């Protein structure tokens, strides 16, 4: 294999490029990114970057978001095509089609195009935001700097909750609207999700559940948002709206490629697709039936995917235990494992009333998942134990 193209200058794309070089690939490496930026860290966008906690005396220190310094990027010896969108994949001609009618001929492809935020149907008045990219965060941050705002966050998942937390810390009045009866219940179960939902009220943020959004209202010469109309008829005043209703994998450009797609690029447990010399990683990949939208998946999958890409077949699979975290209202929420609906949560130390505790989920005698609020060290111990238990027994 003399050339490899990594499509997506993302966290997963950067880790794939690192893995290619560390595993001995010395051919031509091209990294294609739709954004104009080199790889940067997304989690701070809804937290420290939004509140200005990363500021220096000259303003926002965006350099702190960089995932690699200039020396490392130079060491990758890669050609960077930034501000360039992939529009198709010609598997017969072994080429990635790019905007502007260009094409990139390559022997191997790593798909790392990530995900895009879902949007509300209908018009989006000025002052309506999603938060996925650095440019999204810049725009939202500038809007919040206009002065005290009535902020309505639509969606109480991790991004929505983190944005609500940041907006509250900045002194804005915040309302969170969630269509489900209880946010995060699918991930944590009703009991533990209720504890996390209470964090909003602890910090003066109103949480409205069990109702959706009918439409957004906007007036004035610039059509700025003035309100959010709910499906139950209520009208919430709003001068800034943040839509956090989930994401969809960025696979539209692969529609005519022949790759099997179903809420992501379908891959086996080694991130290998049905077509030769094409692997997929990160938010765009459905690996062994699971599409995991978490930082750890984007960092752990590429090494396995690249090994299989260079081998020309699946010689390794990923055995990692799912893990995610979220920082809200000064509380770090950490979760690891695979919880099923009937698994039972048990508090091991601390108290939910204090918003600081360690819990495990059990199925019979077996621990299936662990959850912690502000208990990082004991959580790490149990997470490692889960990882050891998930490893296949040696023969």
Coordinates of C-alpha atoms in Angstrom, one line a residue:
X1 CA 0.0 0.0 0.0
X2 CA 1.7 3.2 -1.2
X3 CA -1.0 5.8 -0.3
X4 CA -3.7 6.2 2.4
X5 CA -6.3 9.0 2.6
X6 CA -7.8 9.8 6.0
X7 CA -11.1 11.6 5.4
X8 CA -11.8 13.7 8.4
X9 CA -9.3 16.0 10.2
X10 CA -10.9 15.1 13.5
X11 CA -9.8 13.5 16.7
X12 CA -10.3 10.0 15.1
X13 CA -8.6 11.2 11.9
X14 CA -5.6 12.4 13.8
X15 CA -5.3 9.2 15.8
X16 CA -5.6 7.2 12.6
X17 CA -2.7 9.2 11.1
X18 CA -0.6 8.7 14.2
X19 CA -1.4 4.9 14.1
X20 CA -0.4 4.7 10.4
X21 CA 3.0 6.2 11.1
X22 CA 3.6 4.3 14.3
X23 CA 2.7 1.0 12.7
X24 CA 5.2 1.5 9.9
X25 CA 3.3 3.0 7.0
X26 CA 5.8 5.2 5.2
X27 CA 3.9 6.0 2.1
X28 CA 1.9 9.0 1.0
X29 CA -0.5 10.2 3.7
X30 CA -3.3 12.7 2.9
X31 CA -5.7 14.1 5.5
X32 CA -8.9 15.7 4.2
X33 CA -10.9 18.0 6.5
X34 CA -14.0 20.0 5.7
X35 CA -13.2 22.5 8.4
X36 CA -10.3 25.0 7.9
X37 CA -8.8 24.0 11.2
X38 CA -6.2 21.4 12.2
X39 CA -7.5 18.8 14.6
X40 CA -8.8 20.3 17.9
X41 CA -10.4 19.0 21.1
X42 CA -14.2 19.4 21.0
X43 CA -15.2 18.7 24.6
X44 CA -14.0 22.1 25.9
X45 CA -16.2 23.9 23.4
X46 CA -19.3 23.5 25.6
X47 CA -17.5 24.2 28.8
X48 CA -14.2 26.1 29.3
X49 CA -14.1 27.7 25.9
X50 CA -17.7 28.9 26.1
X51 CA -17.3 30.4 29.5
X52 CA -13.9 32.0 28.7
X53 CA -12.0 29.9 31.2
X54 CA -9.3 29.3 28.6
X55 CA -8.8 33.0 28.0
X56 CA -5.5 34.7 28.2
X57 CA -5.0 38.5 28.4
X58 CA -5.5 38.8 24.6
X59 CA -8.8 36.9 24.5
X60 CA -9.7 33.3 23.7
X61 CA -6.6 31.1 23.6
X62 CA -7.7 28.7 20.9
X63 CA -4.3 27.2 20.7
X64 CA -5.1 25.3 23.9
X65 CA -7.7 23.3 21.9
X66 CA -5.1 21.9 19.5
X67 CA -4.7 18.2 19.7
X68 CA -1.1 18.2 18.3
X69 CA 1.6 20.9 18.1
X70 CA 3.4 22.0 15.0
X71 CA 6.3 19.6 15.6
X72 CA 4.1 16.5 15.8
X73 CA 2.1 17.5 12.8
X74 CA 5.3 18.0 10.8
X75 CA 6.5 14.6 11.9
X76 CA 3.4 12.9 10.4
X77 CA 4.7 14.0 7.0
X78 CA 1.1 14.3 5.7
X79 CA -0.5 16.5 3.0
X80 CA -3.4 18.4 4.6
X81 CA -6.4 19.3 2.5
X82 CA -8.3 21.6 4.9
X83 CA -11.5 23.4 4.0
X84 CA -12.1 20.6 1.6
X85 CA -15.3 18.4 1.5
X86 CA -15.4 14.8 0.4
X87 CA -18.4 14.4 -2.0
X88 CA -18.1 10.8 -3.0
X89 CA -16.1 7.5 -3.1
X90 CA -15.3 5.8 -6.4
X91 CA -14.4 2.4 -5.2
X92 CA -13.7 1.1 -8.7
X93 CA -11.3 3.9 -9.5
X94 CA -9.9 3.9 -5.9
X95 CA -10.6 7.6 -5.6
X96 CA -12.1 10.0 -3.1
X97 CA -14.2 12.6 -4.9
X98 CA -13.7 16.2 -3.5
X99 CA -15.7 19.4 -3.9
X100 CA -14.8 21.5 -6.9
X101 CA -14.7 18.4 -9.1
X102 CA -11.3 17.2 -7.8
X103 CA -10.4 13.6 -7.0
X104 CA -7.8 11.9 -4.8
X105 CA -6.6 8.6 -5.9
X106 CA -5.5 6.4 -3.0
X107 CA -4.8 2.7 -2.1
X108 CA -6.5 2.8 1.2
X109 CA -9.1 5.0 3.0
X110 CA -9.8 5.7 6.6
X111 CA -13.3 7.2 7.0
X112 CA -13.4 9.6 10.0
X113 CA -15.9 12.1 9.0
X114 CA -17.6 12.2 12.4
X115 CA -21.2 13.5 12.9
X116 CA -23.3 16.6 12.3
X117 CA -25.8 18.1 14.7
X118 CA -29.5 17.4 14.1
X119 CA -31.5 20.5 13.5
X120 CA -35.1 21.5 14.2
X121 CA -37.5 21.5 11.2
X122 CA -38.6 24.9 10.0
X123 CA -36.9 28.3 10.0
X124 CA -34.0 29.1 12.5
X125 CA -34.1 32.8 13.5
X126 CA -31.0 34.7 14.3
X127 CA -29.7 33.7 17.7
X128 CA -30.4 30.0 17.1
X129 CA -27.3 27.8 17.5
X130 CA -26.0 24.3 17.4
X131 CA -22.7 23.4 19.0
X132 CA -20.4 20.9 17.2
X133 CA -17.5 22.9 15.7
X134 CA -15.1 25.6 16.8
X135 CA -16.9 28.0 14.5
X136 CA -20.2 27.1 16.2
X137 CA -18.6 27.8 19.6
X138 CA -17.2 31.1 18.4
X139 CA -20.7 32.2 17.2
X140 CA -22.5 31.1 20.4
X141 CA -19.9 32.7 22.6
X142 CA -20.2 36.0 20.8
X143 CA -24.0 35.9 21.1
X144 CA -23.8 35.3 24.8
X145 CA -21.4 38.2 25.2
X146 CA -24.1 40.6 24.0
X147 CA -25.4 40.9 27.5
X148 CA -27.8 39.1 29.9
X149 CA -29.9 36.6 27.8
X150 CA -32.9 34.4 28.1
X151 CA -31.3 31.2 27.0
X152 CA -33.4 28.2 26.0
X153 CA -31.5 24.9 25.5
X154 CA -33.4 22.3 23.5
X155 CA -32.3 18.8 24.5
X156 CA -31.0 17.8 27.9
X157 CA -28.4 15.3 26.8
X158 CA -24.7 15.8 27.6
X159 CA -24.1 18.7 25.2
X160 CA -27.3 20.4 26.2
X161 CA -26.7 20.0 29.9
X162 CA -23.1 21.2 29.5
X163 CA -24.2 24.3 27.6
X164 CA -26.9 25.0 30.2
X165 CA -24.3 24.8 32.9
X166 CA -21.9 27.2 31.1
X167 CA -24.7 29.7 30.4
X168 CA -25.8 29.6 34.0
X169 CA -22.2 30.2 35.1
X170 CA -22.1 33.2 32.9
X171 CA -25.1 34.7 34.6
X172 CA -27.8 34.1 32.0
X173 CA -31.3 32.9 32.7
X174 CA -31.5 29.3 31.4
X175 CA -34.4 27.0 30.6
X176 CA -33.8 23.4 29.3
X177 CA -36.5 21.7 27.3
X178 CA -36.4 17.9 27.0
X179 CA -38.9 15.8 25.1
X180 CA -38.3 12.6 27.2
X181 CA -39.9 12.3 30.6
X182 CA -36.4 12.1 32.1
X183 CA -33.1 13.1 30.5
X184 CA -30.3 10.5 30.2
X185 CA -32.6 7.7 31.3
X186 CA -31.5 5.4 28.5
X187 CA -27.9 5.7 29.5
X188 CA -28.2 5.7 33.3
X189 CA -31.6 4.3 34.2
X190 CA -34.4 6.3 35.8
X191 CA -32.9 6.4 39.4
X192 CA -29.5 7.7 38.5
X193 CA -30.8 9.9 35.7
X194 CA -33.0 11.6 38.2
X195 CA -30.0 12.5 40.3
X196 CA -28.2 14.0 37.4
X197 CA -31.3 15.9 36.3
X198 CA -31.5 17.5 39.7
X199 CA -28.2 19.3 39.0
X200 CA -30.1 21.8 36.9
X201 CA -32.5 22.8 39.7
X202 CA -29.6 22.9 42.1
X203 CA -28.1 25.8 40.1
X204 CA -31.3 27.8 39.2
X205 CA -31.8 26.3 35.8
X206 CA -35.4 25.4 34.9
X207 CA -35.9 21.9 33.4
X208 CA -39.0 21.2 31.4
X209 CA -39.5 17.6 30.5
X210 CA -42.1 15.6 28.5
X211 CA -42.6 18.3 25.9
X212 CA -41.2 19.1 22.5
X213 CA -40.7 22.2 20.4
X214 CA -43.4 23.3 18.0
X215 CA -41.6 26.2 16.4
X216 CA -39.3 29.1 17.1
X217 CA -40.5 32.7 17.0
X218 CA -38.5 35.6 15.6
X219 CA -39.2 39.3 15.0
X220 CA -37.4 42.5 14.1
X221 CA -35.4 43.5 11.1
X222 CA -32.9 40.8 11.7
X223 CA -35.5 38.2 12.5
X224 CA -33.9 37.5 15.9
X225 CA -35.4 34.8 18.0
X226 CA -37.8 36.0 20.6
X227 CA -39.5 32.8 21.9
X228 CA -39.8 29.0 21.8
X229 CA -43.3 27.6 21.3
X230 CA -43.7 24.2 22.9
X231 CA -45.9 21.4 21.8
X232 CA -48.0 21.7 24.9
X233 CA -48.8 25.3 24.0
X234 CA -46.5 27.2 26.3
X235 CA -44.4 30.0 24.9
X236 CA -40.9 30.6 26.4
X237 CA -39.2 33.9 26.0
X238 CA -35.8 33.5 24.4
X239 CA -33.0 35.7 23.0
X240 CA -30.6 32.8 22.5
X241 CA -31.6 29.3 21.6
X242 CA -29.2 26.3 21.6
X243 CA -30.4 23.1 19.8
X244 CA -28.8 20.0 21.3
X245 CA -31.0 17.1 20.0
X246 CA -28.4 14.7 19.0
X247 CA -26.2 14.1 16.0
X248 CA -26.3 12.0 12.8
X249 CA -23.2 10.4 11.2
X250 CA -21.7 12.2 8.3
X251 CA -22.1 9.5 5.7
X252 CA -24.2 11.3 3.1
X253 CA -21.1 11.6 0.8
X254 CA -21.0 7.7 0.8
X255 CA -24.5 7.2 -0.5
X256 CA -23.5 5.9 -3.9
X257 CA -20.2 4.2 -2.9
X258 CA -21.5 0.7 -2.4
X259 CA -20.6 0.8 1.3
X260 CA -23.3 -0.6 3.5
X261 CA -24.7 2.2 5.7
X262 CA -27.2 2.1 8.6
X263 CA -26.8 5.0 11.0
X264 CA -23.1 4.9 10.2
X265 CA -20.7 2.9 8.1
X266 CA -21.2 -0.7 8.9
X267 CA -18.0 -2.4 10.1
X268 CA -17.0 -5.6 11.8
X269 CA -15.4 -5.6 15.3
X270 CA -12.1 -4.5 13.7
X271 CA -13.5 -1.4 12.0
X272 CA -13.3 -3.1 8.6
X273 CA -16.0 -2.4 6.0
X274 CA -17.4 -4.7 3.4
X275 CA -15.2 -3.1 0.7
X276 CA -11.5 -3.8 0.5
X277 CA -9.0 -1.4 2.0
X278 CA -11.6 0.8 3.6
X279 CA -12.0 1.2 7.3
X280 CA -14.1 3.5 9.4
X281 CA -13.6 5.0 12.9
X282 CA -15.2 7.4 15.3
X283 CA -18.7 8.8 15.2
X284 CA -19.2 7.9 11.6
X285 CA -18.6 4.1 12.2
X286 CA -21.0 1.5 13.4
X287 CA -18.6 -1.1 14.8
X288 CA -20.0 -4.6 15.4
X289 CA -23.5 -3.1 15.6
X290 CA -22.7 -0.2 17.9
X291 CA -22.0 3.5 17.0
X292 CA -20.4 5.1 20.0
X293 CA -20.3 8.9 20.0
X294 CA -17.6 9.3 22.6
X295 CA -14.1 10.6 22.8
X296 CA -12.6 7.3 24.0
X297 CA -14.0 5.4 21.0
X298 CA -12.4 8.0 18.6
X299 CA -9.1 7.5 20.3
X300 CA -9.2 3.7 20.7
X301 CA -10.6 2.5 17.4
X302 CA -8.0 3.9 15.0
X303 CA -5.1 1.7 16.1
X304 CA -7.1 -1.4 15.5
X305 CA -8.6 -0.1 12.2
X306 CA -5.1 0.8 10.8
X307 CA -3.6 -2.5 11.8
X308 CA -6.4 -4.2 9.8
X309 CA -6.1 -1.8 6.9
X310 CA -2.4 -2.5 6.5
X311 CA -2.9 -6.2 6.9
X312 CA -5.6 -6.2 4.2
X313 CA -8.0 -8.2 6.5
X314 CA -9.3 -8.3 10.0
X315 CA -6.5 -9.5 12.2
X316 CA -7.4 -7.5 15.4
X317 CA -10.6 -6.5 17.1
X318 CA -11.5 -3.9 19.7
X319 CA -12.3 -5.1 23.2
X320 CA -12.7 -1.8 25.0
X321 CA -15.4 -1.1 27.6
X322 CA -17.6 1.9 26.7
X323 CA -16.7 5.0 28.7
X324 CA -18.0 8.6 28.7
X325 CA -17.9 11.6 31.0
X326 CA -19.6 15.0 31.3
X327 CA -18.8 18.1 33.3
X328 CA -21.9 19.9 34.5
X329 CA -22.3 22.6 37.3
X330 CA -18.9 21.7 38.8
X331 CA -19.7 18.0 38.9
X332 CA -17.9 15.4 36.8
X333 CA -20.2 12.6 35.7
X334 CA -18.4 9.4 34.6
X335 CA -19.9 6.2 33.3
X336 CA -18.3 3.0 32.0
X337 CA -19.8 -0.4 31.0
X338 CA -22.8 -1.8 29.2
X339 CA -26.0 -1.3 31.3
X340 CA -29.2 -3.1 30.4
X341 CA -32.6 -1.9 31.5
X342 CA -33.0 -4.5 34.2
X343 CA -29.5 -3.9 35.8
X344 CA -29.7 -2.8 39.4
X345 CA -27.8 0.3 40.6
X346 CA -26.1 0.2 44.0
X347 CA -24.4 3.0 45.9
X348 CA -20.9 1.9 47.0
X349 CA -19.8 5.2 48.6
X350 CA -20.9 8.8 49.0
X351 CA -24.4 10.0 48.7
X352 CA -26.6 11.2 45.8
X353 CA -27.9 13.9 48.0
X354 CA -24.4 15.4 48.1
X355 CA -23.9 14.9 44.4
X356 CA -20.8 12.9 45.1
X357 CA -21.0 9.1 45.0
X358 CA -19.8 5.9 43.4
X359 CA -22.3 3.4 42.1
X360 CA -22.2 0.1 40.3
X361 CA -24.9 -1.7 38.2
X362 CA -25.2 -5.4 38.7
X363 CA -26.8 -8.2 36.8
X364 CA -27.0 -11.2 39.2
X365 CA -23.6 -11.3 40.8
X366 CA -21.8 -9.5 37.9
X367 CA -20.9 -5.8 37.7
X368 CA -22.0 -4.5 34.3
X369 CA -21.4 -0.8 34.6
X370 CA -20.1 1.9 37.0
X371 CA -21.2 5.5 37.6
X372 CA -19.6 8.2 39.6
X373 CA -20.2 11.8 40.4
X374 CA -17.1 13.6 41.6
X375 CA -15.4 10.3 42.6
X376 CA -12.7 10.0 39.9
X377 CA -10.2 7.8 41.7
X378 CA -12.5 5.0 42.9
X379 CA -14.3 5.2 39.6
X380 CA -11.0 4.6 37.7
X381 CA -10.3 1.5 39.9
X382 CA -13.7 0.0 39.0
X383 CA -13.4 1.0 35.4
X384 CA -10.1 -0.9 35.1
X385 CA -11.7 -3.9 36.7
X386 CA -14.5 -3.8 34.1
X387 CA -11.8 -3.7 31.4
X388 CA -10.0 -6.7 32.7
X389 CA -13.2 -8.7 33.0
X390 CA -14.1 -7.8 29.4
X391 CA -10.8 -9.2 28.0
X392 CA -11.1 -12.7 26.5
X393 CA -9.5 -15.5 28.5
X394 CA -6.1 -16.5 27.2
X395 CA -5.8 -20.0 26.0

